[in-house]
Short mmCIF file of C-alpha atoms in Angstrom, two decimals:
data_model
loop_
_atom_site.label_atom_id
_atom_site.label_comp_id
_atom_site.label_asym_id
_atom_site.label_seq_id
_atom_site.Cartn_x
_atom_site.Cartn_y
_atom_site.Cartn_z
CA MET A 1 -27.71 4.06 -0.92
CA LYS A 2 -29.92 7.00 -0.27
CA ARG A 3 -30.41 10.08 -2.39
CA THR A 4 -27.66 12.44 -1.72
CA SER A 5 -29.07 15.74 -0.01
CA LEU A 6 -29.04 18.88 -1.90
CA LEU A 7 -26.69 20.05 0.93
CA ALA A 8 -23.95 17.46 0.03
CA LEU A 9 -24.37 18.15 -3.45
CA LEU A 10 -23.73 21.73 -3.10
CA ALA A 11 -20.69 20.94 -0.64
CA LEU A 12 -19.15 18.91 -3.58
CA LEU A 13 -20.11 21.70 -6.14
CA VAL A 14 -18.20 24.11 -3.82
CA ALA A 15 -15.29 21.94 -3.69
CA VAL A 16 -14.92 21.84 -7.79
CA ALA A 17 -15.40 25.46 -7.56
CA ALA A 18 -12.36 25.72 -5.16
CA LEU A 19 -10.31 23.88 -7.76
CA VAL A 20 -11.03 26.58 -10.33
CA SER A 21 -10.13 29.23 -8.02
CA LEU A 22 -6.60 27.92 -7.35
CA ALA A 23 -5.46 29.39 -10.70
CA THR A 24 -6.14 32.74 -9.67
CA ALA A 25 -4.83 32.24 -6.05
CA ALA A 26 -2.94 35.39 -4.56
CA PRO A 27 0.91 35.43 -5.00
CA GLY A 28 2.52 33.44 -2.30
CA ASP A 29 -0.46 31.62 -1.22
CA PRO A 30 -0.03 27.70 -1.43
CA GLU A 31 -3.19 25.77 -2.28
CA ALA A 32 -3.95 22.23 -3.21
CA ALA A 33 -7.48 20.51 -3.59
CA ALA A 34 -8.81 17.35 -5.14
CA THR A 35 -12.30 15.78 -5.85
CA ALA A 36 -13.60 12.33 -6.90
CA PHE A 37 -16.89 10.88 -7.18
CA LEU A 38 -18.24 7.57 -8.74
CA SER A 39 -21.50 8.69 -10.37
CA ARG A 40 -23.92 11.65 -10.80
CA VAL A 41 -27.29 11.52 -12.35
CA VAL A 42 -28.74 15.17 -13.44
CA GLN A 43 -32.29 15.69 -14.58
CA PRO A 44 -33.83 18.75 -15.21
CA GLY A 45 -35.94 20.29 -12.33
CA ALA A 46 -34.78 17.56 -9.87
CA SER A 47 -32.17 17.22 -7.30
CA ASP A 48 -28.92 15.27 -8.76
CA GLU A 49 -28.02 11.70 -7.60
CA VAL A 50 -24.58 11.67 -6.60
CA SER A 51 -22.78 8.58 -5.25
CA LEU A 52 -19.57 8.09 -3.39
CA GLY A 53 -18.00 11.42 -3.43
CA VAL A 54 -14.86 12.71 -1.42
CA THR A 55 -12.90 16.15 -1.65
CA ALA A 56 -9.47 16.80 -0.12
CA PRO A 57 -8.07 18.24 1.96
CA PRO A 58 -8.36 16.60 4.27
CA PRO A 59 -7.70 13.33 2.74
CA GLY A 60 -10.40 11.06 2.12
CA LYS A 61 -11.31 7.77 0.95
CA GLN A 62 -14.86 5.91 0.45
CA THR A 63 -15.61 2.13 -0.95
CA VAL A 64 -18.82 0.55 -1.78
CA ALA A 65 -19.74 -3.03 -2.30
CA GLY A 66 -22.60 -2.26 -4.62
CA TYR A 67 -24.48 0.75 -5.95
CA ALA A 68 -27.78 1.02 -8.08
CA TYR A 69 -29.97 3.78 -9.07
CA PRO A 70 -32.92 3.58 -9.09
CA ALA A 71 -33.22 0.58 -6.73
CA ASP A 72 -33.79 -1.82 -9.41
CA GLY A 73 -30.57 -0.65 -11.10
CA SER A 74 -32.15 0.21 -14.40
CA ILE A 75 -30.29 3.17 -15.13
CA VAL A 76 -26.95 2.66 -13.04
CA ARG A 77 -25.46 -0.37 -11.66
CA ILE A 78 -21.73 -0.57 -10.34
CA GLY A 79 -20.71 -3.83 -8.68
CA SER A 80 -17.80 -2.30 -6.38
CA ALA A 81 -15.83 0.95 -6.19
CA ALA A 82 -13.39 3.09 -4.63
CA VAL A 83 -12.84 6.93 -4.36
CA ARG A 84 -9.99 8.77 -3.00
CA ALA A 85 -8.39 12.15 -2.63
CA VAL A 86 -5.48 13.73 -1.24
CA ALA A 87 -4.11 17.35 -1.33
CA ARG A 88 -0.91 18.86 0.25
CA PRO A 89 -0.09 22.81 -0.36
CA GLY A 90 3.11 24.19 -0.03
CA VAL A 91 5.95 25.55 -1.77
CA SER A 92 5.82 22.12 -3.77
CA SER A 93 1.84 21.68 -3.89
CA ILE A 94 0.39 18.48 -4.83
CA ALA A 95 -2.91 17.17 -5.28
CA GLN A 96 -4.15 13.48 -6.28
CA SER A 97 -7.41 11.76 -6.75
CA GLY A 98 -8.90 8.47 -8.17
CA VAL A 99 -11.58 6.31 -8.80
CA THR A 100 -11.61 2.49 -9.53
CA ALA A 101 -14.88 0.76 -10.04
CA LEU A 102 -16.10 -2.93 -11.50
CA ALA A 103 -18.92 -4.16 -13.47
CA VAL A 104 -20.58 -0.62 -14.44
CA THR A 105 -23.77 -0.97 -16.45
CA LEU A 106 -25.95 1.80 -17.67
CA PHE A 107 -29.40 1.63 -19.00
CA GLY A 108 -29.83 -2.30 -18.22
CA GLY A 109 -26.68 -3.12 -20.04
CA GLU A 110 -26.66 -0.87 -23.37
CA ILE A 111 -23.63 0.54 -22.05
CA SER A 112 -21.09 -1.62 -19.93
CA VAL A 113 -17.81 -1.52 -18.44
CA GLU A 114 -15.60 -4.18 -16.97
CA SER A 115 -13.46 -2.04 -15.12
CA LEU A 116 -12.39 1.42 -14.74
CA ASP A 117 -9.35 2.91 -13.12
CA LEU A 118 -8.81 6.66 -12.98
CA ARG A 119 -5.90 8.64 -11.39
CA ALA A 120 -5.18 12.51 -11.73
CA THR A 121 -2.06 14.14 -10.32
CA ALA A 122 -1.36 17.87 -10.10
CA ALA A 123 1.67 19.38 -8.86
CA ALA A 124 3.44 22.86 -8.67
CA GLY A 125 6.54 24.12 -7.20
CA SER A 126 9.44 26.97 -7.59
CA ALA A 127 10.87 25.26 -10.62
CA SER A 128 7.96 23.81 -12.87
CA ALA A 129 4.12 22.58 -12.84
CA SER A 130 2.88 19.48 -13.95
CA VAL A 131 -0.36 17.22 -14.39
CA ASP A 132 -0.62 13.53 -15.02
CA ILE A 133 -3.84 11.69 -16.04
CA SER A 134 -1.97 9.23 -18.44
CA ALA A 135 -2.44 6.21 -16.16
CA SER A 136 -6.49 6.52 -16.53
CA SER A 137 -8.02 3.54 -18.13
CA VAL A 138 -11.43 2.04 -19.12
CA THR A 139 -11.44 -1.60 -19.91
CA GLY A 140 -13.86 -3.62 -21.88
CA LEU A 141 -16.11 -1.03 -23.09
CA ILE A 142 -19.50 -2.25 -24.99
CA VAL A 143 -21.57 0.31 -26.29
CA LEU A 144 -25.30 -0.90 -27.90
CA GLY A 145 -23.72 -4.25 -28.35
CA GLN A 146 -20.38 -3.24 -29.99
CA GLN A 147 -16.91 -3.64 -28.49
CA ILE A 148 -15.39 -0.28 -28.16
CA THR A 149 -11.64 0.63 -27.85
CA PRO A 150 -11.61 3.60 -25.56
CA SER A 151 -9.61 6.67 -26.61
CA PRO A 152 -9.45 9.96 -24.69
CA ASN A 153 -11.77 12.75 -25.83
CA VAL A 154 -13.94 10.52 -27.94
CA THR A 155 -17.77 11.25 -28.39
CA LEU A 156 -19.94 8.39 -29.61
CA ALA A 157 -23.61 8.41 -31.20
CA LEU A 158 -26.09 6.69 -28.90
CA ALA A 159 -28.63 5.75 -31.90
CA ASP A 160 -31.20 8.61 -31.88
CA TRP A 161 -31.46 9.49 -28.04
CA GLY A 162 -27.96 10.84 -26.82
CA THR A 163 -24.29 10.81 -27.05
CA LEU A 164 -21.22 9.17 -25.08
CA GLU A 165 -17.98 11.04 -24.04
CA VAL A 166 -15.13 8.43 -22.93
CA LEU A 167 -12.15 9.83 -20.97
CA SER A 168 -13.23 13.54 -21.38
CA SER A 169 -10.52 15.42 -19.83
CA THR A 170 -8.98 18.96 -19.35
CA SER A 171 -5.85 20.12 -17.94
CA GLY A 172 -3.48 23.19 -18.08
CA THR A 173 -0.24 24.50 -16.08
CA THR A 174 1.25 27.94 -15.72
CA ARG A 175 4.88 28.89 -16.27
CA VAL A 176 5.02 32.02 -14.26
CA ALA A 177 4.93 32.42 -10.47
CA PRO A 178 2.69 31.41 -8.66
CA ARG A 179 2.71 28.20 -10.82
CA THR A 180 -0.26 26.36 -11.06
CA ALA A 181 -1.59 22.95 -12.44
CA THR A 182 -5.08 21.67 -13.03
CA ALA A 183 -6.44 18.22 -14.34
CA SER A 184 -10.08 16.92 -14.43
CA LEU A 185 -11.00 13.83 -16.17
CA VAL A 186 -14.48 12.08 -16.50
CA ALA A 187 -14.48 8.30 -17.68
CA LEU A 188 -17.98 8.39 -19.09
CA ARG A 189 -20.59 10.96 -19.55
CA ILE A 190 -23.89 10.46 -21.42
CA GLN A 191 -26.12 13.48 -22.67
CA LEU A 192 -29.51 12.63 -23.58
CA THR A 193 -30.98 14.48 -26.52
CA SER A 194 -34.27 12.54 -26.06
CA ALA A 195 -35.97 10.86 -23.19
CA HIS A 196 -34.72 7.33 -22.76
CA GLY A 197 -34.78 4.88 -19.96
CA GLY A 198 -36.90 6.68 -17.79
CA LEU A 199 -34.85 9.92 -17.65
CA PRO A 200 -36.13 13.22 -19.60
CA ALA A 201 -34.15 14.84 -22.58
CA GLY A 202 -31.89 17.10 -21.31
CA SER A 203 -30.44 14.49 -18.67
CA SER A 204 -27.06 13.58 -18.15
CA ILE A 205 -24.79 10.66 -16.29
CA GLU A 206 -21.18 10.74 -15.60
CA VAL A 207 -19.38 7.78 -14.24
CA GLY A 208 -16.03 8.25 -12.51
CA ALA A 209 -15.29 11.87 -12.22
CA ILE A 210 -11.91 13.13 -10.82
CA SER A 211 -10.32 16.47 -10.52
CA ALA A 212 -6.91 17.90 -8.86
CA ALA A 213 -5.20 21.48 -8.79
CA ALA A 214 -2.34 22.87 -7.11
CA THR A 215 -0.95 26.28 -6.84
CA ALA A 216 2.85 26.56 -5.45
CA ALA A 217 3.82 29.12 -2.54
CA THR A 218 6.36 31.64 -3.37
CA VAL A 219 9.08 31.85 -0.55
CA ALA A 220 11.52 34.55 -0.04
CA PRO A 221 14.98 33.81 1.18
CA PRO A 222 15.67 33.65 4.89
CA LYS A 223 15.93 37.10 6.27
CA GLU A 224 19.59 36.49 7.10
CA LEU A 225 20.46 36.32 3.35
CA VAL A 226 18.68 39.65 2.59
CA LYS A 227 20.66 41.68 4.98
CA PRO A 228 23.61 43.69 3.61
CA PRO A 229 26.75 41.15 3.35
CA PRO A 230 28.93 41.04 6.34
CA VAL A 231 32.35 42.93 6.51
CA ARG A 232 33.82 39.45 6.27
CA PRO A 233 33.06 37.43 3.16
CA LEU A 234 31.17 34.19 3.73
CA PRO A 235 33.67 31.24 2.58
CA ARG A 236 32.92 29.67 -0.60
CA PRO A 237 31.46 26.06 -0.76
CA VAL A 238 33.96 23.26 -0.85
CA SER A 239 32.86 20.33 -2.92
CA PRO A 240 34.59 17.69 -4.69
CA PRO A 241 34.96 18.52 -8.65
CA ASP A 242 32.28 15.58 -9.21
CA ALA A 243 29.77 16.58 -6.79
CA PRO A 244 26.31 16.65 -8.13
CA ARG A 245 24.93 20.07 -8.63
CA GLU A 246 21.49 20.28 -6.83
CA PRO A 247 18.69 22.07 -8.32
CA GLY A 248 17.93 25.78 -7.08
CA THR A 249 20.17 28.80 -6.24
CA SER A 250 22.89 28.08 -3.41
CA ILE A 251 24.33 30.68 -1.08
CA ALA A 252 27.70 29.67 0.86
CA GLY A 253 27.98 30.29 4.60
CA VAL A 254 25.97 29.61 7.82
CA PRO A 255 24.96 32.44 10.29
CA ALA A 256 26.34 31.64 13.87
CA GLU A 257 22.99 31.64 15.29
CA ILE A 258 21.89 28.63 13.63
CA VAL A 259 24.87 26.61 14.84
CA HIS A 260 23.70 24.66 17.83
CA PRO A 261 25.75 22.44 20.19
CA ALA A 262 25.30 18.72 19.37
CA PRO A 263 24.11 16.28 22.02
CA GLU A 264 25.64 13.19 23.13
CA VAL A 265 24.19 10.23 20.96
CA SER A 266 25.05 6.50 20.36
CA ALA A 267 24.12 4.84 17.46
CA GLN A 268 24.66 1.18 16.22
CA LEU A 269 26.72 1.00 13.14
CA SER A 270 26.30 -1.70 10.17
CA SER A 271 29.53 -4.04 9.83
CA GLY A 272 30.14 -1.80 6.74
CA GLY A 273 30.11 1.23 8.97
CA TYR A 274 26.78 2.88 8.03
CA VAL A 275 24.26 4.15 10.47
CA PHE A 276 20.50 5.52 10.08
CA PRO A 277 20.58 9.34 9.36
CA VAL A 278 18.05 10.47 12.38
CA PHE A 279 18.64 9.88 15.92
CA GLY A 280 15.11 9.25 17.44
CA PRO A 281 11.68 8.38 16.49
CA SER A 282 10.94 8.66 12.85
CA SER A 283 8.79 7.71 9.83
CA PHE A 284 9.31 7.33 6.06
CA GLY A 285 7.77 5.90 3.22
CA ASP A 286 9.18 4.80 -0.53
CA MET A 287 8.27 7.84 -2.45
CA PHE A 288 11.53 7.99 -4.46
CA GLY A 289 10.52 8.91 -8.43
CA ALA A 290 7.13 10.56 -7.16
CA PRO A 291 6.12 13.88 -8.84
CA ARG A 292 8.08 16.90 -7.42
CA ALA A 293 7.27 20.28 -9.55
CA ASP A 294 10.18 22.28 -7.78
CA VAL A 295 12.70 20.31 -9.17
CA ALA A 296 13.97 20.64 -12.81
CA GLY A 297 13.59 16.99 -13.55
CA GLY A 298 9.97 16.87 -11.90
CA TRP A 299 10.57 13.91 -9.79
CA HIS A 300 11.57 13.15 -5.98
CA HIS A 301 15.20 12.02 -6.08
CA GLY A 302 15.41 10.84 -2.28
CA GLU A 303 13.28 10.21 0.60
CA ASP A 304 11.52 12.22 3.35
CA ILE A 305 11.96 11.06 6.88
CA PHE A 306 9.75 12.61 9.12
CA SER A 307 10.51 13.28 12.73
CA PRO A 308 9.86 16.13 15.22
CA LEU A 309 11.64 19.47 14.63
CA GLY A 310 14.92 19.73 16.01
CA THR A 311 15.86 15.84 16.13
CA PRO A 312 19.43 15.35 15.72
CA LEU A 313 20.81 14.21 12.15
CA LEU A 314 23.63 11.78 12.08
CA ALA A 315 26.49 11.31 9.46
CA VAL A 316 25.74 7.97 7.84
CA ALA A 317 29.28 7.14 7.46
CA ASP A 318 32.82 8.10 8.12
CA GLY A 319 33.74 10.97 5.50
CA THR A 320 33.90 14.73 4.30
CA VAL A 321 31.17 17.19 4.77
CA PHE A 322 30.88 19.68 2.07
CA SER A 323 28.36 22.30 0.43
CA VAL A 324 27.17 23.62 3.68
CA GLY A 325 24.99 26.45 3.64
CA TRP A 326 21.69 27.66 1.96
CA ASN A 327 19.73 26.31 -1.07
CA ASP A 328 16.37 27.66 -2.08
CA VAL A 329 14.90 24.39 -2.66
CA GLY A 330 16.91 22.19 0.16
CA GLY A 331 16.74 25.09 2.50
CA TRP A 332 19.63 24.74 5.13
CA ARG A 333 21.44 21.73 3.50
CA LEU A 334 24.90 19.83 3.47
CA TRP A 335 26.43 16.81 1.87
CA VAL A 336 28.54 14.02 3.10
CA ARG A 337 30.92 11.84 1.07
CA ASP A 338 32.21 8.81 2.40
CA ARG A 339 35.71 6.99 2.19
CA ALA A 340 34.22 5.09 -1.05
CA GLY A 341 33.17 8.19 -2.90
CA ASN A 342 29.40 7.81 -2.30
CA GLU A 343 27.73 11.03 -1.55
CA PHE A 344 24.68 11.79 0.72
CA TYR A 345 22.42 14.63 0.60
CA TYR A 346 20.67 16.06 3.92
CA ALA A 347 18.19 19.01 3.08
CA HIS A 348 15.61 21.16 5.16
CA LEU A 349 17.66 21.64 8.31
CA SER A 350 16.83 23.89 11.04
CA ALA A 351 20.09 24.03 12.43
CA PHE A 352 23.66 22.69 12.08
CA ALA A 353 26.01 21.16 14.40
CA PRO A 354 29.41 22.47 14.95
CA LEU A 355 31.10 19.62 12.97
CA ALA A 356 29.18 20.74 9.81
CA VAL A 357 31.84 22.76 8.29
CA ASN A 358 33.14 22.57 4.76
CA GLY A 359 35.81 20.02 4.45
CA GLY A 360 35.14 18.81 8.03
CA GLN A 361 35.76 14.96 8.91
CA VAL A 362 33.11 13.44 10.52
CA ARG A 363 32.69 9.61 11.68
CA ALA A 364 29.62 7.49 11.31
CA GLY A 365 27.06 8.68 14.11
CA ASP A 366 28.27 12.06 14.44
CA VAL A 367 25.64 14.93 14.76
CA VAL A 368 25.85 17.06 12.01
CA GLY A 369 22.41 18.81 12.11
CA PHE A 370 18.94 19.13 13.11
CA VAL A 371 15.65 18.03 11.47
CA GLY A 372 13.69 21.27 10.11
CA LYS A 373 11.35 22.36 7.42
CA THR A 374 13.26 25.05 5.69
CA GLY A 375 13.51 25.72 1.73
CA ASP A 376 10.61 24.43 -0.10
CA ALA A 377 9.33 22.37 3.04
CA GLU A 378 8.25 25.47 4.70
CA PHE A 379 4.68 24.42 4.82
CA THR A 380 5.21 20.83 5.34
CA PRO A 381 5.61 18.65 8.82
CA ALA A 382 9.36 18.75 9.63
CA HIS A 383 11.49 16.15 7.98
CA LEU A 384 14.64 15.31 6.63
CA HIS A 385 15.04 15.07 2.77
CA PHE A 386 17.78 12.14 2.27
CA GLU A 387 19.58 11.37 -1.00
CA ILE A 388 21.99 8.77 -1.88
CA HIS A 389 24.58 9.18 -4.88
CA PRO A 390 26.78 6.27 -5.40
CA VAL A 391 30.05 6.86 -6.56
CA SER A 392 29.34 4.78 -9.78
CA LEU A 393 26.40 7.15 -10.72
CA LEU A 394 28.21 10.43 -10.05
CA SER A 395 28.78 10.78 -13.86
CA LEU A 396 24.92 11.48 -14.14
CA GLY A 397 24.85 14.42 -12.14
CA TYR A 398 21.95 15.09 -9.72
CA ASP A 399 19.82 12.37 -11.59
CA GLY A 400 22.70 9.81 -10.31
CA VAL A 401 20.88 8.67 -7.35
CA VAL A 402 19.23 5.27 -6.17
CA ALA A 403 15.95 4.86 -4.01
CA PRO A 404 17.06 5.22 -0.12
CA TYR A 405 13.89 3.09 1.01
CA PRO A 406 15.93 -0.44 1.19
CA PHE A 407 19.01 1.44 2.63
CA LEU A 408 17.12 3.04 5.22
CA ASN A 409 15.26 -0.06 6.56
CA ALA A 410 18.64 -2.01 6.35
CA TRP A 411 20.56 0.56 8.32
CA ARG A 412 17.80 0.98 10.79
CA ARG A 413 18.66 -2.80 11.59
CA ALA A 414 22.21 -2.19 11.24
CA GLU A 415 22.42 -4.10 8.27
CA ASP A 416 24.09 -3.40 5.06
CA VAL A 417 22.96 -3.14 1.32
CA SER A 418 25.02 -2.80 -1.63
CA PHE A 419 24.77 0.59 -3.45
CA ASP A 420 25.25 -1.35 -6.67
CA ALA A 421 22.12 -2.96 -6.44
CA GLY A 422 20.27 0.21 -5.62
CA ARG A 423 16.85 1.02 -7.45
CA THR A 424 17.30 4.02 -9.81
CA TYR A 425 14.73 6.38 -11.59
CA LEU A 426 14.93 6.15 -15.40
CA PRO A 427 12.97 9.05 -16.98
CA LEU A 428 12.12 8.40 -20.51
CA GLY A 429 14.15 11.58 -21.74
CA GLY A 430 17.10 10.72 -19.35
CA PRO A 431 18.81 13.37 -17.30
CA ALA A 432 18.57 17.10 -18.35
CA GLY A 433 20.99 17.85 -21.27
CA ALA A 434 21.43 14.23 -22.10
CA ARG A 435 20.29 12.05 -24.78
CA GLY A 436 18.08 8.74 -24.44
CA ALA A 437 17.36 7.16 -21.04
CA ILE A 438 20.02 6.47 -18.66
CA ALA A 439 19.44 2.80 -18.42
CA PRO A 440 22.64 1.05 -19.16
CA LEU A 441 22.82 -1.16 -22.21
CA ALA A 442 22.16 -4.98 -21.39
CA GLY A 443 25.36 -6.84 -20.76
CA ALA A 444 23.88 -10.38 -20.03
CA VAL A 445 20.65 -12.07 -20.77
CA LEU A 446 18.98 -14.10 -17.55
CA LEU A 447 18.05 -17.52 -18.85
CA GLU A 448 17.30 -19.36 -15.23
CA ALA A 449 17.41 -18.02 -11.71
CA ASP A 450 17.08 -19.51 -8.25
CA ASP A 451 15.68 -17.66 -5.12
CA ILE A 452 18.63 -17.83 -2.49
CA SER A 453 17.04 -14.90 -0.49
CA ALA A 454 16.35 -17.37 2.59
CA SER A 455 19.84 -17.69 3.25
CA SER A 456 21.81 -15.31 4.98
CA GLY A 457 24.98 -13.78 3.37
CA LEU A 458 26.36 -12.95 6.96
CA THR A 459 26.24 -16.79 7.78
CA PRO A 460 29.57 -18.25 6.98
CA GLY A 461 29.23 -21.16 4.24
CA ALA A 462 25.49 -20.47 3.74
CA LEU A 463 25.64 -19.12 0.39
CA ALA A 464 27.89 -22.08 -0.73
CA ALA A 465 25.40 -24.43 0.81
CA THR A 466 22.56 -23.20 -0.79
CA LEU A 467 24.49 -23.24 -4.34
CA SER A 468 25.74 -26.88 -3.47
CA ARG A 469 21.92 -27.99 -3.03
CA ARG A 470 21.17 -26.48 -6.41
CA ALA A 471 23.78 -28.39 -7.98
CA LEU A 472 22.44 -31.75 -6.54
CA LYS A 473 19.37 -31.02 -8.30
CA SER A 474 20.79 -30.42 -11.50
CA PRO A 475 20.59 -33.31 -13.80
CA ALA A 476 23.38 -35.37 -15.43
CA PRO A 477 24.72 -34.03 -18.64
CA GLY A 478 22.36 -35.04 -21.54
CA GLY A 479 19.70 -36.02 -18.95
CA GLU A 480 15.97 -34.28 -18.89
CA ARG A 481 14.86 -31.80 -16.82
#
């Protein structure tokens, strides 16, 4: 790899300086930035040698199959590595960076590492700001022939020629608006106090350096909500007594100008009567449980389904609509409760359909609203934030959710998935105000299992046939397995 030009180095340093400036961003300006680089060798009076660096935004990723400096690898040699950085500013700003590397040797093997995996996340929103570098690790560290167990922010003496800092990090958050979060981490940093290995005194080597910073935007409520109240008071939200209380401040009522006529649509329902909530082209991932700093719990309670602005949204099941109105986190939002008591949350709408009224009855596939980017989604692409609150988890309040991803995949194929089998998120401290984790106590111990996933539960007799084959394979009593 050629020596990085001074211009490229200056660009990387400017990006790092931008991360520092986020802490002083003007109120209302959302910011997010991340940097990651594999290694840097600094010598007095010489240009820095930087390998494999990326900054975000825009998102970036680079990989290398092998790196050596100088060409014989006498100072730095790395077997393979990847660096990545992503950043998304907004009402909920988030930045993430990472470095992975294998077979790292410095000074011809005087210092070596089997692998390193560094990850940094900074998130800032309307409710909180958080940083996370806890998943970072250094494996197989050997220093001057001694096996070392890496610990964060440890400094080791290197004979009489320098020092080695391991997992050196800094992080911080602010609790006042605009909330900010910053984090930086360097896996290995060598400072030379004497000339060594061809480098003069005062030189330094860094391997694996990442940083992430985020500043949340402050958002005023919609103009309709700061006007003097109308002569006729808005109706209070209608919701079941056990309905989860979502985060943020809610205001009842919907202005007439954001109620739009519903188009005629036709959607395929599953045998259980459920339907995919977005009518038209859309995309989604599996981001349930990801960091979200604008929610009191600090994690993503649902799934974001991205679709063009104004795409119709469908009631996923027959049921009752409730809590139609504004929430400063969810924006224009509503809930649907199906006949079994399961509840579904729709957030960031741009408008409502005429059927979206408190206490109104809907059928699966009815249009209830339209995709938007209101609330804390103002600076993001248009999408629906969708949550599933099974009736069995309603006692847990807003944390009583399951990951929507498998249900969305199934409903898109007009198939059903049991809500009892849904994946839950288990924060170590449990839901706000509770003691202990929310995982239920073990009621059984699994001693043996068989994979029956190849059999369709929709085919009569398929499951029984699979279990019959299993019984035939079992030995007679007292026989050997």
